[in-house]
mmCIF file of C-alpha atoms in Angstrom:
data_model
loop_
_atom_site.group_PDB
_atom_site.id
_atom_site.type_symbol
_atom_site.label_atom_id
_atom_site.label_comp_id
_atom_site.label_asym_id
_atom_site.label_seq_id
_atom_site.Cartn_x
_atom_site.Cartn_y
_atom_site.Cartn_z
ATOM 1 C CA MET A 169 111.071 77.250 70.587
ATOM 2 C CA THR A 170 109.290 77.735 67.274
ATOM 3 C CA VAL A 171 111.639 79.096 64.628
ATOM 4 C CA LEU A 172 110.078 80.838 61.659
ATOM 5 C CA SER A 173 111.336 82.606 58.575
ATOM 6 C CA ASP A 174 111.330 86.397 58.277
ATOM 7 C CA VAL A 175 108.129 86.382 56.233
ATOM 8 C CA ASP A 176 106.327 83.894 58.482
ATOM 9 C CA VAL A 177 107.155 85.757 61.689
ATOM 10 C CA LEU A 178 106.252 89.194 60.416
ATOM 11 C CA SER A 179 103.037 88.060 58.802
ATOM 12 C CA SER A 180 101.825 85.996 61.769
ATOM 13 C CA ALA A 181 102.552 88.783 64.271
ATOM 14 C CA GLY A 182 101.092 91.380 61.928
ATOM 15 C CA THR A 183 97.860 89.422 61.554
ATOM 16 C CA LEU A 184 97.404 89.285 65.294
ATOM 17 C CA LEU A 185 98.033 93.010 65.728
ATOM 18 C CA ASP A 186 95.714 93.962 62.869
ATOM 19 C CA HIS A 187 92.698 92.747 64.865
ATOM 20 C CA PRO A 188 92.277 95.117 67.838
ATOM 21 C CA ARG A 189 89.672 93.002 69.622
ATOM 22 C CA GLY A 190 91.922 89.977 69.223
ATOM 23 C CA ARG A 191 94.403 91.566 71.605
ATOM 24 C CA GLY A 192 92.185 90.705 74.533
ATOM 25 C CA SER A 193 92.985 87.052 73.956
ATOM 26 C CA ILE A 194 96.681 87.554 74.756
ATOM 27 C CA LEU A 195 96.194 89.911 77.702
ATOM 28 C CA ASP A 196 94.637 89.412 81.092
ATOM 29 C CA SER A 197 91.215 90.814 81.864
ATOM 30 C CA GLY A 198 90.339 94.212 83.211
ATOM 31 C CA SER A 199 91.742 96.061 86.214
ATOM 32 C CA ASP A 200 90.057 98.526 88.527
ATOM 33 C CA GLU A 201 93.179 100.680 88.774
ATOM 34 C CA PHE A 202 92.631 102.464 85.438
ATOM 35 C CA ASP A 203 89.153 101.847 84.039
ATOM 36 C CA ASP A 204 86.795 99.046 83.055
ATOM 37 C CA SER A 205 88.558 98.410 79.725
ATOM 38 C CA THR A 206 92.069 98.142 81.139
ATOM 39 C CA MET A 207 94.134 95.018 80.460
ATOM 40 C CA LEU A 208 97.182 93.676 82.257
ATOM 41 C CA LEU A 209 100.519 93.366 80.494
ATOM 42 C CA TRP A 210 103.339 91.866 82.589
ATOM 43 C CA GLY A 211 101.288 92.839 85.621
ATOM 44 C CA MET A 212 100.880 96.468 84.569
ATOM 45 C CA PRO A 213 97.424 97.816 83.628
ATOM 46 C CA VAL A 214 97.418 99.379 80.152
ATOM 47 C CA ARG A 215 94.716 100.877 77.946
ATOM 48 C CA LEU A 216 94.802 100.581 74.147
ATOM 49 C CA ALA A 217 93.107 103.448 72.319
ATOM 50 C CA ARG A 218 92.326 103.047 68.603
ATOM 51 C CA ALA A 219 90.340 105.312 66.341
ATOM 52 C CA GLU A 220 88.581 102.331 64.773
ATOM 53 C CA ILE A 221 87.197 101.094 68.104
ATOM 54 C CA ASP A 222 87.212 104.133 70.417
ATOM 55 C CA SER A 223 85.314 107.375 70.126
ATOM 56 C CA ALA A 224 87.183 110.641 69.586
ATOM 57 C CA ALA A 225 85.922 111.829 72.983
ATOM 58 C CA ARG A 226 87.395 108.727 74.655
ATOM 59 C CA ILE A 227 90.791 109.287 73.040
ATOM 60 C CA ARG A 228 90.754 112.969 74.043
ATOM 61 C CA GLN A 229 89.918 111.948 77.605
ATOM 62 C CA LEU A 230 92.978 109.693 77.760
ATOM 63 C CA SER A 231 95.149 112.512 76.391
ATOM 64 C CA ARG A 232 93.828 114.843 79.088
ATOM 65 C CA GLU A 233 94.719 112.246 81.720
ATOM 66 C CA VAL A 234 98.303 112.362 80.415
ATOM 67 C CA CYS A 235 98.376 116.177 80.593
ATOM 68 C CA ARG A 236 97.099 116.061 84.178
ATOM 69 C CA GLY A 237 99.823 113.636 85.216
ATOM 70 C CA ARG A 238 97.405 110.786 85.894
ATOM 71 C CA ALA A 239 98.495 108.590 82.978
ATOM 72 C CA VAL A 240 101.611 107.883 80.939
ATOM 73 C CA ARG A 241 101.530 107.588 77.143
ATOM 74 C CA ILE A 242 103.922 104.668 76.672
ATOM 75 C CA ARG A 243 103.493 104.796 72.912
ATOM 76 C CA PRO A 244 100.833 106.340 70.644
ATOM 77 C CA GLY A 245 97.544 104.700 71.576
ATOM 78 C CA VAL A 246 98.976 102.818 74.566
ATOM 79 C CA PHE A 247 98.464 104.316 78.042
ATOM 80 C CA ALA A 248 99.298 103.259 81.606
ATOM 81 C CA PRO A 249 98.246 104.807 84.935
ATOM 82 C CA GLN A 250 101.015 107.056 86.241
ATOM 83 C CA PRO A 251 101.144 105.450 89.738
ATOM 84 C CA GLY A 252 101.375 101.959 88.260
ATOM 85 C CA TRP A 253 104.159 103.051 85.900
ATOM 86 C CA ASP A 254 106.197 104.610 88.707
ATOM 87 C CA GLU A 255 105.726 101.681 91.088
ATOM 88 C CA ALA A 256 106.685 99.019 88.524
ATOM 89 C CA ARG A 257 110.138 97.475 88.435
ATOM 90 C CA PRO A 258 112.504 98.644 85.646
ATOM 91 C CA ARG A 259 112.299 95.306 83.799
ATOM 92 C CA GLN A 260 108.486 95.438 83.957
ATOM 93 C CA ARG A 261 108.404 98.966 82.479
ATOM 94 C CA PHE A 262 110.853 97.898 79.776
ATOM 95 C CA LEU A 263 108.872 94.814 78.743
ATOM 96 C CA THR A 264 105.616 96.778 78.776
ATOM 97 C CA THR A 265 107.223 99.314 76.435
ATOM 98 C CA VAL A 266 108.367 96.535 74.104
ATOM 99 C CA ALA A 267 104.807 95.184 73.886
ATOM 100 C CA ALA A 268 103.432 98.729 73.477
ATOM 101 C CA MET A 269 105.689 99.266 70.461
ATOM 102 C CA ALA A 270 104.322 96.086 68.879
ATOM 103 C CA PHE A 271 100.711 97.147 69.552
ATOM 104 C CA ALA A 272 101.299 100.671 68.246
ATOM 105 C CA ARG A 273 102.522 99.523 64.803
ATOM 106 C CA PRO A 274 100.656 97.808 61.984
ATOM 107 C CA VAL A 275 103.480 95.262 61.598
ATOM 108 C CA SER A 276 105.331 93.896 64.605
ATOM 109 C CA PRO A 277 108.930 95.193 64.782
ATOM 110 C CA VAL A 278 111.885 92.826 65.118
ATOM 111 C CA PHE A 279 113.486 93.572 68.491
ATOM 112 C CA CYS A 280 117.248 93.313 68.760
ATOM 113 C CA ARG A 281 120.242 93.795 71.051
ATOM 114 C CA GLN A 282 119.376 94.226 74.740
ATOM 115 C CA ALA A 283 115.639 94.149 74.011
ATOM 116 C CA ALA A 284 116.096 90.756 72.355
ATOM 117 C CA LEU A 285 118.162 89.455 75.282
ATOM 118 C CA VAL A 286 115.450 90.477 77.750
ATOM 119 C CA LEU A 287 112.787 88.800 75.605
ATOM 120 C CA HIS A 288 114.946 85.665 75.587
ATOM 121 C CA ASP A 289 114.685 85.738 79.413
ATOM 122 C CA LEU A 290 118.353 86.562 80.008
ATOM 123 C CA PRO A 291 119.368 88.612 83.073
ATOM 124 C CA MET A 292 120.003 92.326 82.667
ATOM 125 C CA VAL A 293 121.049 94.197 85.828
ATOM 126 C CA ASN A 294 121.221 97.552 84.097
ATOM 127 C CA VAL A 295 117.942 97.739 82.199
ATOM 128 C CA PRO A 296 118.577 99.720 78.981
ATOM 129 C CA GLN A 297 116.895 103.074 78.462
ATOM 130 C CA THR A 298 116.483 102.408 74.740
ATOM 131 C CA VAL A 299 114.432 99.721 72.969
ATOM 132 C CA ALA A 300 116.266 98.571 69.830
ATOM 133 C CA THR A 301 114.668 97.221 66.639
ATOM 134 C CA ARG A 302 115.845 96.208 63.149
ATOM 135 C CA THR A 303 115.088 97.719 59.756
ATOM 136 C CA LEU A 304 116.006 96.991 56.138
ATOM 137 C CA SER A 305 115.751 100.658 55.150
ATOM 138 C CA GLN A 306 118.664 103.068 55.484
ATOM 139 C CA GLY A 307 116.224 105.937 55.908
ATOM 140 C CA SER A 308 114.500 104.237 58.842
ATOM 141 C CA ALA A 309 117.680 103.786 60.918
ATOM 142 C CA ARG A 310 117.371 106.425 63.613
ATOM 143 C CA LYS A 311 116.898 107.114 67.300
ATOM 144 C CA ARG A 312 113.595 108.471 68.572
ATOM 145 C CA ARG A 313 112.936 110.020 71.957
ATOM 146 C CA PRO A 314 109.232 110.049 72.922
ATOM 147 C CA VAL A 315 107.580 112.941 74.703
ATOM 148 C CA PRO A 316 108.569 112.830 78.419
ATOM 149 C CA ALA A 317 105.861 111.659 80.810
ATOM 150 C CA GLU A 318 104.607 114.646 82.802
ATOM 151 C CA GLU A 319 104.785 114.284 86.595
ATOM 152 C CA SER A 320 106.192 110.757 86.243
ATOM 153 C CA THR A 321 109.265 109.712 88.214
ATOM 154 C CA PHE A 322 110.521 107.531 85.358
ATOM 155 C CA ARG A 323 110.758 108.675 81.768
ATOM 156 C CA VAL A 324 109.385 106.713 78.830
ATOM 157 C CA PHE A 325 111.965 104.597 77.005
ATOM 158 C CA SER A 326 113.421 105.890 73.737
ATOM 159 C CA GLU A 327 113.729 103.855 70.528
ATOM 160 C CA ALA A 328 116.680 103.033 68.292
ATOM 161 C CA CYS A 329 116.213 101.451 64.864
ATOM 162 C CA HIS A 330 119.302 99.665 63.475
ATOM 163 C CA LEU A 331 120.024 98.272 60.022
ATOM 164 C CA TRP A 332 120.434 94.528 59.677
ATOM 165 C CA PRO A 333 124.221 93.850 59.791
ATOM 166 C CA SER A 334 125.699 93.328 56.351
ATOM 167 C CA ALA A 335 127.994 90.682 57.870
ATOM 168 C CA TRP A 336 124.954 88.426 58.351
ATOM 169 C CA ARG A 337 123.970 88.253 54.693
ATOM 170 C CA GLU A 338 126.166 85.248 53.858
ATOM 171 C CA LEU A 339 125.516 83.528 57.187
ATOM 172 C CA ARG A 340 121.765 83.703 56.665
ATOM 173 C CA LYS A 341 122.147 81.602 53.490
ATOM 174 C CA THR A 342 123.171 78.645 55.666
ATOM 175 C CA GLY A 343 119.620 78.434 57.005
ATOM 176 C CA ASP A 344 120.394 79.645 60.517
ATOM 177 C CA PRO A 345 117.417 81.515 62.000
ATOM 178 C CA VAL A 346 117.614 85.265 62.318
ATOM 179 C CA VAL A 347 114.264 86.029 63.914
ATOM 180 C CA GLU A 348 112.044 83.958 66.175
ATOM 181 C CA SER A 349 108.497 84.202 67.455
ATOM 182 C CA LEU A 350 108.551 84.651 71.222
ATOM 183 C CA LEU A 351 105.747 84.156 73.700
ATOM 184 C CA PRO A 352 106.758 85.848 76.977
ATOM 185 C CA ASP A 353 103.769 86.300 79.283
ATOM 186 C CA GLY A 354 101.485 85.059 76.495
ATOM 187 C CA THR A 355 102.231 88.002 74.197
ATOM 188 C CA VAL A 356 103.351 87.336 70.623
ATOM 189 C CA LEU A 357 106.491 89.356 69.850
ATOM 190 C CA THR A 358 109.349 89.039 67.373
ATOM 191 C CA ALA A 359 113.053 89.199 68.187
ATOM 192 C CA GLU A 360 116.378 88.217 66.730
ATOM 193 C CA ALA A 361 117.348 84.598 67.198
ATOM 194 C CA LEU A 362 119.203 84.072 70.457
ATOM 195 C CA VAL A 363 122.565 83.355 68.825
ATOM 196 C CA CYS A 364 122.336 86.595 66.812
ATOM 197 C CA ALA A 365 121.323 88.693 69.802
ATOM 198 C CA VAL A 366 124.133 87.263 71.933
ATOM 199 C CA ALA A 367 126.883 87.722 69.347
ATOM 200 C CA ASP A 368 125.734 91.228 68.412
ATOM 201 C CA THR A 369 125.043 92.541 71.926
ATOM 202 C CA VAL A 370 127.625 90.997 74.271
ATOM 203 C CA PRO A 371 130.543 92.973 72.719
ATOM 204 C CA LEU A 372 128.608 96.213 73.379
ATOM 205 C CA LEU A 373 127.876 95.563 77.068
ATOM 206 C CA PRO A 374 130.006 96.379 80.119
ATOM 207 C CA LEU A 375 132.144 93.340 80.936
ATOM 208 C CA SER A 376 130.194 92.455 84.107
ATOM 209 C CA ASP A 377 126.828 92.502 82.286
ATOM 210 C CA ALA A 378 128.266 90.587 79.317
ATOM 211 C CA VAL A 379 129.672 87.792 81.478
ATOM 212 C CA ALA A 380 126.387 87.586 83.421
ATOM 213 C CA VAL A 381 124.547 86.915 80.142
ATOM 214 C CA LEU A 382 127.037 84.230 79.074
ATOM 215 C CA ASP A 383 127.031 82.592 82.518
ATOM 216 C CA ALA A 384 123.235 82.431 82.430
ATOM 217 C CA LEU A 385 123.365 80.708 79.036
ATOM 218 C CA MET A 386 125.895 78.130 80.257
ATOM 219 C CA SER A 387 124.108 77.392 83.537
ATOM 220 C CA GLY A 388 120.618 77.377 82.023
ATOM 221 C CA ARG A 389 119.706 80.075 84.566
ATOM 222 C CA ARG A 390 117.068 82.084 82.720
ATOM 223 C CA ASN A 391 114.168 84.304 83.849
ATOM 224 C CA ARG A 392 111.862 81.766 82.235
ATOM 225 C CA SER A 393 108.193 82.633 81.678
ATOM 226 C CA GLU A 394 105.629 79.886 82.217
ATOM 227 C CA SER A 395 104.669 80.102 78.554
ATOM 228 C CA ARG A 396 108.256 79.589 77.371
ATOM 229 C CA ARG A 397 109.723 76.172 76.732
ATOM 230 C CA ALA A 398 112.883 75.291 78.665
ATOM 231 C CA GLU A 399 116.065 75.319 76.566
ATOM 232 C CA GLU A 400 119.291 73.361 76.919
ATOM 233 C CA PRO A 401 122.233 75.177 78.545
ATOM 234 C CA TRP A 402 124.962 76.308 76.191
ATOM 235 C CA SER A 403 128.380 74.652 76.252
ATOM 236 C CA MET A 404 131.676 76.511 75.909
ATOM 237 C CA GLU A 405 131.802 75.212 72.324
ATOM 238 C CA ASP A 406 128.391 76.804 71.680
ATOM 239 C CA LEU A 407 129.621 80.165 72.971
ATOM 240 C CA VAL A 408 132.740 80.052 70.815
ATOM 241 C CA ALA A 409 130.750 79.005 67.743
ATOM 242 C CA ALA A 410 128.428 82.006 68.206
ATOM 243 C CA ALA A 411 131.418 84.285 67.527
ATOM 244 C CA SER A 412 130.857 83.657 63.805
ATOM 245 C CA TRP A 413 127.789 85.918 64.107
ATOM 246 C CA CYS A 414 129.816 88.890 65.401
ATOM 247 C CA THR A 415 129.572 91.801 62.987
ATOM 248 C CA SER A 416 133.259 92.814 62.896
ATOM 249 C CA ALA A 417 136.736 91.591 63.837
ATOM 250 C CA GLY A 418 136.792 93.985 66.788
ATOM 251 C CA ALA A 419 133.407 92.765 68.024
ATOM 252 C CA ARG A 420 134.575 89.176 67.713
ATOM 253 C CA GLN A 421 137.695 89.943 69.776
ATOM 254 C CA ARG A 422 135.664 91.629 72.529
ATOM 255 C CA TYR A 423 133.124 88.802 72.489
ATOM 256 C CA LEU A 424 135.769 86.078 72.903
ATOM 257 C CA ALA A 425 137.353 88.057 75.767
ATOM 258 C CA CYS A 426 133.995 87.829 77.552
ATOM 259 C CA VAL A 427 133.669 84.136 76.724
ATOM 260 C CA ALA A 428 137.049 83.502 78.389
ATOM 261 C CA LEU A 429 135.503 84.572 81.729
ATOM 262 C CA ALA A 430 132.248 82.639 81.339
ATOM 263 C CA SER A 431 131.402 79.587 83.456
ATOM 264 C CA GLU A 432 128.435 77.321 84.084
ATOM 265 C CA ARG A 433 129.254 77.420 87.827
ATOM 266 C CA SER A 434 127.955 80.944 88.443
ATOM 267 C CA GLU A 435 124.599 80.599 90.189
ATOM 268 C CA SER A 436 123.558 84.268 90.174
ATOM 269 C CA VAL A 437 124.247 87.553 88.445
ATOM 270 C CA ALA A 438 126.045 88.717 91.594
ATOM 271 C CA GLU A 439 128.466 85.800 91.290
ATOM 272 C CA SER A 440 129.112 86.691 87.656
ATOM 273 C CA TRP A 441 129.811 90.289 88.619
ATOM 274 C CA SER A 442 132.101 89.110 91.443
ATOM 275 C CA LYS A 443 134.143 86.991 89.064
ATOM 276 C CA VAL A 444 134.631 89.966 86.742
ATOM 277 C CA ARG A 445 135.628 92.234 89.634
ATOM 278 C CA PHE A 446 138.313 89.725 90.735
ATOM 279 C CA HIS A 447 139.710 89.812 87.206
ATOM 280 C CA GLU A 448 139.621 93.604 86.944
ATOM 281 C CA LEU A 449 141.194 94.121 90.385
ATOM 282 C CA GLY A 450 144.022 91.683 89.707
ATOM 283 C CA PHE A 451 143.107 88.871 92.114
ATOM 284 C CA GLU A 452 143.651 85.205 91.356
ATOM 285 C CA ALA A 453 140.654 83.414 89.897
ATOM 286 C CA PRO A 454 138.977 81.245 92.575
ATOM 287 C CA VAL A 455 137.262 77.870 92.250
ATOM 288 C CA GLN A 456 133.471 78.268 92.186
ATOM 289 C CA GLN A 457 131.010 76.127 94.163
ATOM 290 C CA GLU A 458 133.741 74.210 96.013
ATOM 291 C CA VAL A 459 132.486 71.615 98.524
ATOM 292 C CA LEU A 460 134.306 71.876 101.874
ATOM 293 C CA HIS A 461 134.682 69.105 104.479
ATOM 294 C CA ASP A 462 135.721 69.050 108.120
ATOM 295 C CA ALA A 463 138.493 66.899 109.636
ATOM 296 C CA GLN A 464 136.111 63.908 109.849
ATOM 297 C CA GLY A 465 135.279 64.174 106.154
ATOM 298 C CA GLU A 466 131.765 65.514 106.714
ATOM 299 C CA GLU A 467 130.544 68.153 104.312
ATOM 300 C CA ILE A 468 130.208 71.519 106.018
ATOM 301 C CA ALA A 469 129.628 73.953 103.151
ATOM 302 C CA ARG A 470 129.549 74.584 99.436
ATOM 303 C CA GLY A 471 131.066 78.004 98.966
ATOM 304 C CA ASP A 472 130.613 80.568 96.217
ATOM 305 C CA PHE A 473 134.370 81.149 95.772
ATOM 306 C CA TRP A 474 137.363 79.223 97.134
ATOM 307 C CA TRP A 475 141.029 80.234 97.110
ATOM 308 C CA ASP A 476 142.792 76.990 98.041
ATOM 309 C CA GLY A 477 146.268 78.485 98.564
ATOM 310 C CA GLY A 478 145.095 80.750 101.365
ATOM 311 C CA ARG A 479 142.194 78.550 102.522
ATOM 312 C CA ILE A 480 139.866 81.480 101.974
ATOM 313 C CA LEU A 481 136.140 81.154 101.321
ATOM 314 C CA GLY A 482 134.374 84.059 99.621
ATOM 315 C CA GLU A 483 130.606 84.533 99.808
ATOM 316 C CA CYS A 484 128.532 87.013 97.837
ATOM 317 C CA ASP A 485 125.350 87.851 99.740
ATOM 318 C CA GLY A 486 122.310 89.004 97.804
ATOM 319 C CA LEU A 487 119.254 90.530 99.453
ATOM 320 C CA LYS A 488 117.123 87.611 98.217
ATOM 321 C CA LYS A 489 118.901 85.358 100.690
ATOM 322 C CA TYR A 490 117.481 87.204 103.692
ATOM 323 C CA SER A 491 114.068 88.319 102.414
ATOM 324 C CA GLY A 492 111.913 86.017 104.541
ATOM 325 C CA PRO A 493 109.098 84.166 102.720
ATOM 326 C CA ASP A 494 110.416 85.557 99.408
ATOM 327 C CA SER A 495 113.908 84.146 99.999
ATOM 328 C CA TYR A 496 115.316 81.191 98.075
ATOM 329 C CA SER A 497 114.605 78.839 100.997
ATOM 330 C CA GLY A 498 111.251 80.371 101.943
ATOM 331 C CA GLU A 499 112.346 80.475 105.588
ATOM 332 C CA SER A 500 112.035 83.488 107.872
ATOM 333 C CA THR A 501 114.880 85.988 108.066
ATOM 334 C CA VAL A 502 115.601 84.940 111.668
ATOM 335 C CA ASP A 503 115.924 81.264 110.702
ATOM 336 C CA VAL A 504 118.146 82.061 107.718
ATOM 337 C CA LEU A 505 120.461 84.219 109.865
ATOM 338 C CA ARG A 506 120.641 81.545 112.572
ATOM 339 C CA LYS A 507 121.583 78.810 110.098
ATOM 340 C CA GLU A 508 124.136 81.069 108.396
ATOM 341 C CA ARG A 509 125.733 81.775 111.781
ATOM 342 C CA GLU A 510 125.949 78.053 112.611
ATOM 343 C CA ARG A 511 127.394 77.289 109.184
ATOM 344 C CA GLU A 512 129.982 80.050 109.468
ATOM 345 C CA ASP A 513 131.051 78.839 112.934
ATOM 346 C CA ARG A 514 131.684 75.331 111.536
ATOM 347 C CA ILE A 515 133.711 76.751 108.659
ATOM 348 C CA ARG A 516 135.881 78.964 110.856
ATOM 349 C CA ALA A 517 136.438 76.054 113.252
ATOM 350 C CA GLU A 518 138.373 74.347 110.442
ATOM 351 C CA GLY A 519 140.774 77.283 110.186
ATOM 352 C CA ILE A 520 139.148 78.643 107.041
ATOM 353 C CA ILE A 521 139.082 82.417 106.521
ATOM 354 C CA MET A 522 135.741 83.832 105.390
ATOM 355 C CA VAL A 523 135.154 87.061 103.519
ATOM 356 C CA ARG A 524 131.718 88.372 102.563
ATOM 357 C CA TRP A 525 130.548 91.115 100.214
ATOM 358 C CA ASP A 526 127.282 92.308 98.674
ATOM 359 C CA TRP A 527 125.975 94.349 95.751
ATOM 360 C CA SER A 528 127.127 97.658 97.240
ATOM 361 C CA ASP A 529 130.715 96.325 97.265
ATOM 362 C CA LEU A 530 130.422 95.089 93.679
ATOM 363 C CA LYS A 531 129.361 98.580 92.589
ATOM 364 C CA HIS A 532 132.280 100.123 94.535
ATOM 365 C CA PRO A 533 135.276 97.958 93.494
ATOM 366 C CA ARG A 534 137.765 99.732 95.781
ATOM 367 C CA ARG A 535 135.680 98.666 98.792
ATOM 368 C CA LEU A 536 135.636 95.069 97.518
ATOM 369 C CA ALA A 537 139.413 95.143 96.944
ATOM 370 C CA TRP A 538 139.948 96.299 100.533
ATOM 371 C CA LYS A 539 137.896 93.384 101.895
ATOM 372 C CA LEU A 540 139.713 90.827 99.741
ATOM 373 C CA ASP A 541 143.149 92.209 100.607
ATOM 374 C CA ARG A 542 142.318 92.199 104.321
ATOM 375 C CA ALA A 543 141.282 88.527 104.061
ATOM 376 C CA GLY A 544 144.556 87.696 102.289
ATOM 377 C CA VAL A 545 143.153 86.772 98.869
ATOM 378 C CA PRO A 546 146.201 86.315 96.599
ATOM 379 C CA ARG A 547 146.760 88.571 93.616
ATOM 380 C CA ARG A 548 147.978 87.486 90.209
ATOM 381 C CA GLY A 549 151.725 87.522 89.831
#
């Protein structure tokens, strides 16, 4: 990843945004869903309206479309069709808003906290409702709620502008990067360096979301865009070292508590959430990705979670596993179910107890606790 100084990043992004016609080079071509000048941003058609390139009548027309509930004003001068906005996934709406904020300002903002984590391709189950940026001015630190989108199912994201942490002043003298130029989906944006975003944001997140972020860093499991260069997974030493960027003693303590639960063995966000739920509910920590063998020594399974004392195998089932051509294996739902049944029969034949849960159980911990207790999963003494 290209690392630039504050001045280099802001000036290079600002130059790009100062040339309205240049934006077409970082966006896909037109879409019939909105009009002939629409461009695609993360798969969503958007229309940029600028006084220097659009007539007053054209801008008024777009405003009328918003009033009629046919379009959504994501940010001043940035519009999306209302159906496309409502049908998009939360992460897609969030990223489109981030890009819209960059297009709507003469100088690209520096995105921070959860916005920075998303731009760094890290998983975020609960997409934030606020896009956070940094400022050097005390008077600019504020929260702004845009005008709600009429007739739209989903509201437009609000903004929060935060001061640069004073705790980083001395650390920045060591030469460590604070902002980086990112290229998700071909769009030039600016965000805090990954180590800063992680140390500043993880202590603020719910424990399950925080551990999911750290697990993704350790396993190298990122929502990587084609235009982004692959990065090396973080080690436990890397996670601990990042604590020096925490902005207070309390934040550092919360951060290290999250690090204590992190592991490179978690292969999905659901597994990260499961691990946190075991901890919160008082169950013993299992071994992750244990390889099981039958009496003849033949491998029969590699399980998500294994409690050796009770010979209990725990499996967290995500919907992706059974979604046909879109599943991890690409096989049909019928074939996946058949193979899972055969696998489970072999496991149970060895006297192993199996317990399964899914996302609905993870979001209702008492239901998960009941399943684990019924299977005999041991609790911490």
